[in-house]
Coordinates of C-alpha atoms in Angstrom, one line a residue:
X24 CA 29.5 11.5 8.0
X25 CA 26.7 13.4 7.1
X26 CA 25.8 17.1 8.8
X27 CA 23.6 16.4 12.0
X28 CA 20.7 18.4 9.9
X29 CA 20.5 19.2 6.6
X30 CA 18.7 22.1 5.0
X31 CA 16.0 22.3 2.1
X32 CA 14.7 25.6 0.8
X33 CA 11.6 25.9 -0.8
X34 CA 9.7 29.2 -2.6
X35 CA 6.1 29.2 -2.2
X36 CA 4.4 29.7 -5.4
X37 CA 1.0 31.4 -5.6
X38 CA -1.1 28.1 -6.5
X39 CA -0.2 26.3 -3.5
X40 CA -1.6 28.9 -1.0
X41 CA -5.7 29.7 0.1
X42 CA -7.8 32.8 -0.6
X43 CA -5.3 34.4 2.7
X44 CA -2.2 34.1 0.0
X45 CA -0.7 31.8 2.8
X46 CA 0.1 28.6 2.2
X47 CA -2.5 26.0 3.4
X48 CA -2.1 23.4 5.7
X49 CA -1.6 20.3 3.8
X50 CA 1.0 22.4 1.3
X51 CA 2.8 22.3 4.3
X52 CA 2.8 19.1 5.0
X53 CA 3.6 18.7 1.2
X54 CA 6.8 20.3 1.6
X55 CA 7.4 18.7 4.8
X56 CA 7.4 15.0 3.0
X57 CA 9.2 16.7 -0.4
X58 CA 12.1 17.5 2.3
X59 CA 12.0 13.6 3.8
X60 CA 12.2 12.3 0.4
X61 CA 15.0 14.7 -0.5
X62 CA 16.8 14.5 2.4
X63 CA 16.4 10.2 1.8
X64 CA 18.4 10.4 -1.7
X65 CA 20.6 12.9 -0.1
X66 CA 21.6 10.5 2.8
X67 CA 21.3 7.6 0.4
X68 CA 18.9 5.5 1.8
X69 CA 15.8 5.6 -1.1
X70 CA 13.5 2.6 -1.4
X71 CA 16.3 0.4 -3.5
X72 CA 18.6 0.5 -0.2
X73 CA 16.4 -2.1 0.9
X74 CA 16.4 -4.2 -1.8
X75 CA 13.7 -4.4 -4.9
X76 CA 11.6 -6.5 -2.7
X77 CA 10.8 -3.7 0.3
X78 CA 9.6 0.1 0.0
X79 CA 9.9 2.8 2.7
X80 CA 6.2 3.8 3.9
X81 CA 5.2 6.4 6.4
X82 CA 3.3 5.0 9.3
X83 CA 2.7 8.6 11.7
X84 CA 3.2 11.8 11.7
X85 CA 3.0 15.2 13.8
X86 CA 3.2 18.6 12.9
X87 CA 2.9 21.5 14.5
X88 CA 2.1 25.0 13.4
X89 CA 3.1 28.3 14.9
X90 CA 2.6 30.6 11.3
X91 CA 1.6 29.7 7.9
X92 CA 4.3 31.1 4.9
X93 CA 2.8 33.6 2.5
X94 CA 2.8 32.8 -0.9
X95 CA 6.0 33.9 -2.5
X96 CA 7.8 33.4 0.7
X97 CA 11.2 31.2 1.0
X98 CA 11.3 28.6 3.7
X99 CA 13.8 26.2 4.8
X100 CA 13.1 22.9 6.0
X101 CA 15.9 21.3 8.6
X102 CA 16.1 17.5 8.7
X103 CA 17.2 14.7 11.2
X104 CA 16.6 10.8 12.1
X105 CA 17.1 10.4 16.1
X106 CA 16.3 7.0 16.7
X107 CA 16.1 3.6 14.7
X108 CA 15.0 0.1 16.3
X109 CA 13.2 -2.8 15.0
X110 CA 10.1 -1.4 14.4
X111 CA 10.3 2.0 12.9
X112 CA 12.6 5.1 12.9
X113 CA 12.0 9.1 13.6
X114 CA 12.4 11.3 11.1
X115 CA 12.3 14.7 12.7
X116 CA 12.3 18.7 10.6
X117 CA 12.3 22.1 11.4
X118 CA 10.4 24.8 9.0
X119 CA 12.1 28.4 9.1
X120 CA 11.2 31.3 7.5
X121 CA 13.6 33.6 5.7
X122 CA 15.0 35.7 9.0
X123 CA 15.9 32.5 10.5
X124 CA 12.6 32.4 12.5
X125 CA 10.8 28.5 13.6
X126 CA 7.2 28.5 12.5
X127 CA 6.7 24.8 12.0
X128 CA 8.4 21.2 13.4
X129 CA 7.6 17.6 12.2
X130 CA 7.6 14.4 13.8
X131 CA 7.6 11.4 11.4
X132 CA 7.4 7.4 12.2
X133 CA 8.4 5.6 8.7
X134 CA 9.2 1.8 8.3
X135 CA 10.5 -0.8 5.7
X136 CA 8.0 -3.3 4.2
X137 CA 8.1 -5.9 2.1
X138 CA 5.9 -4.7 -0.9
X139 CA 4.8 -8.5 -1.5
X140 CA 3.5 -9.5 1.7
X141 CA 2.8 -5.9 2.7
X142 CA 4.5 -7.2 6.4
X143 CA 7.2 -5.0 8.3
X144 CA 10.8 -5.5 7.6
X145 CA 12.9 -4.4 10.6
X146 CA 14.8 -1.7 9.5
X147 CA 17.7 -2.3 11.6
X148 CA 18.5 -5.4 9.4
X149 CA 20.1 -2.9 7.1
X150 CA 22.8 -1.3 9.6
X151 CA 24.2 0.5 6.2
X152 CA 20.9 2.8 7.2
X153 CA 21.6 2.8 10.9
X154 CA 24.8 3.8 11.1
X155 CA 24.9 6.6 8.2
X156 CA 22.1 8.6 9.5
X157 CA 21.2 8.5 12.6
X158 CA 22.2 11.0 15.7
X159 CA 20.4 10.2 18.9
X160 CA 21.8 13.1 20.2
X161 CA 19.6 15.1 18.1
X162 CA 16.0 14.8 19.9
X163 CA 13.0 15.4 18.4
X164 CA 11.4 18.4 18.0
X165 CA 7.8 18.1 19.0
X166 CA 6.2 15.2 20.8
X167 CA 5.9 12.4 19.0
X168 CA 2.6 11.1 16.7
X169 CA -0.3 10.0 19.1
X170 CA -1.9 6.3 17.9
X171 CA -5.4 7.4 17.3
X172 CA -8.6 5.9 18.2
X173 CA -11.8 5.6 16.1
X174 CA -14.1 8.9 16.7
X175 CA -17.4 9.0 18.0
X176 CA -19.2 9.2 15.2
X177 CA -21.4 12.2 14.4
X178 CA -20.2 13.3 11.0
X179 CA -20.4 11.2 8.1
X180 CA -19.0 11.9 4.4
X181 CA -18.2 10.0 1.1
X182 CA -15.0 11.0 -1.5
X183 CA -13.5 8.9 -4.0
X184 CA -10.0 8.6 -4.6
X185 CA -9.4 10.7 -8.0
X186 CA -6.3 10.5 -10.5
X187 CA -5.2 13.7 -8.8
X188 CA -4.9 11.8 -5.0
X189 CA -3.2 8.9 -6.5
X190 CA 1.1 8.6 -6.3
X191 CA 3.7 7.1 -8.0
X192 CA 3.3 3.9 -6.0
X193 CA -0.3 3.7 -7.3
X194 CA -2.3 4.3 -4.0
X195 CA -3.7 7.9 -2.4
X196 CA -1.2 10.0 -1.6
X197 CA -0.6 10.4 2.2
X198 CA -1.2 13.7 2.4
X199 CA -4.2 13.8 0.4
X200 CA -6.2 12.0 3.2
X201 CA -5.8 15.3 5.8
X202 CA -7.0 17.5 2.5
X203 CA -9.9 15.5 2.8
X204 CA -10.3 15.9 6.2
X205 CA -10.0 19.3 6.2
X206 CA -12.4 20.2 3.2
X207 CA -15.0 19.3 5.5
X208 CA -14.3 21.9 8.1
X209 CA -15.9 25.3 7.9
X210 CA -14.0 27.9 5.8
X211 CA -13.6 30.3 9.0
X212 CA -11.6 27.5 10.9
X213 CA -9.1 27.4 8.0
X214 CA -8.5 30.9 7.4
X215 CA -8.0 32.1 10.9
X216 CA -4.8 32.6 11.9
X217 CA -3.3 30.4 15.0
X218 CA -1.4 27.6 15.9
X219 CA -2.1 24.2 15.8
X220 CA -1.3 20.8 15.9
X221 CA -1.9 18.0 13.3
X222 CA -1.1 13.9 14.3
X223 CA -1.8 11.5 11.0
X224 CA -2.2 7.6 11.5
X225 CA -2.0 5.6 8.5
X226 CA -2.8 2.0 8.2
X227 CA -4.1 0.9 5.1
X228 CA -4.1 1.8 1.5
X229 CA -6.3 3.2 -1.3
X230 CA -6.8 3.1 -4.7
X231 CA -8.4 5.2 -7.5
X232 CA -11.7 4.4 -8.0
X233 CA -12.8 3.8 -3.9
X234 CA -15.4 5.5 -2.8
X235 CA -13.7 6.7 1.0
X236 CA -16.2 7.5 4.0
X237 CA -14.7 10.1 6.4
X238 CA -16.1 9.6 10.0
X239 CA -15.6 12.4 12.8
X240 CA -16.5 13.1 16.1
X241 CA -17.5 17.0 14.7
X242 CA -15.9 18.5 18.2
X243 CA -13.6 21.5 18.6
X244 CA -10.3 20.0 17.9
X245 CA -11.7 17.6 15.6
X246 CA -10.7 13.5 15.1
X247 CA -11.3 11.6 11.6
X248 CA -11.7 8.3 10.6
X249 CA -11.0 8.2 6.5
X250 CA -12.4 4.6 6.0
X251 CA -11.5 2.4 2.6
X252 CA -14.6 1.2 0.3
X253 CA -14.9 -1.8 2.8
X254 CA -14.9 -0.4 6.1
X255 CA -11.4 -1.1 6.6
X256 CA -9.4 2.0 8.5
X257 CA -7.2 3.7 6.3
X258 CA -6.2 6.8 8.0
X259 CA -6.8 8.5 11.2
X260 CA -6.5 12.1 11.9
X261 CA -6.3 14.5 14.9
X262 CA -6.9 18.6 14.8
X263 CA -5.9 20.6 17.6
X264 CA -6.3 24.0 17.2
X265 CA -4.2 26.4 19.7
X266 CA -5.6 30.3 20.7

């Protein structure tokens, strides 16, 4: 059996933090997925446990922020699954800094598809997965990623996808879509310290050379639309910013 969480420790290295020497928002959420991915060849479940027909793909996530890391800082990232069923299963992690201390948690919804017909495969039809990793007994340990709606729309910008958002499955990275999101916020939101609270939708991919209109409602805790070259919603993203 594997240990009810497992632990991934990280050093924060100069280039992945902002003008505050703190480590920025989507860097965080970079080392949040490195852990998931680790923690999946860890527990032995990568993308050819289900076969060279399906792939693993991330369909929500939350995360919630109490303190950015400062560069040169050693975190550890805490990882669980709680629940499994026939559509999806939760992927959950804790981010401590070096005295021990929670400044982050993580919510994650992830799912099996088959990479030809791009449809869900339920995951549950491969109990090897089931039964190795999960512990229900472990809850999660923020509330779960919202379903976003479409924004009002009173914003309205245009990025393509560059060889620098693209992974190694050939479409932007996930991540990448809430860098874009956030370059379009002032500089003084960003670099003010407090908490806040992230939720990511993803629904479609995107591929180098798309041109990518962002849509957002432009309020306080801010909602975004990141739309493919034909209109077709790609990713959704929430901002709540705490005091």
């Amino acid at each position: 059996m594997l240990e009810p969480k497992r632990s991934y420790s990280y050093r924060i290295e100069p280039c992945q933090a902002d003008l505050t020497q703190r480590l920025t928002l989507a860097g965080l959420a970079d080392y949040i997925l490195t852990a998931a991915f680790t923690d999946a060849l860890f527990s032995g479940y990568d993308n050819h446990s289900f076969g060279e027909e399906c792939g693993w793909v991330l369909l929500r996530m939350a995360m919630e922020v109490r303190r950015l890391p400062a560069q040169l800082e050693t975190i550890t990232i805490r990882a669980w699954v709680s629940d499994i069923n026939r559509l999806a299963s939760t992927h959950n992690y804790e981010v401590l800094d070096s005295c021990g201390n929670i400044i982050a948690t993580s919510s994650t919804i992830w799912t099996v598809i088959d990479l030809r017909s791009r449809k869900t495969v339920p995951p549950v039809e491969f109990p090897h997965f089931a039964e190795r990793i999960v512990n229900p007994a472990l809850e999660p340990p923020c509330a779960l990623p919202q379903r976003l709606s479409t924004p009002e729309l009173n914003g309205r910008y245009t990025h393509q996808v560059l060889y620098s958002y693209i992974d190694g499955n050939g479409h932007t990275y996930s991540i990448n879509y809430l860098r874009m999101a956030l370059d379009t916020l002032d500089i003084a939101q960003l670099t003010t310290t407090r908490s806040v609270r992230i939720d990511l939708n993803y629904m479609h991919e995107t591929h180098y050379g798309e041109r990518l209109t962002i849509v957002t409602d432009h309020s306080p805790n801010p909602l975004f639309e990141i739309q493919a070259e034909d209109g077709t919603p790609a990713s959704r993203i929430k901002i709540t910013w705490g005091d």
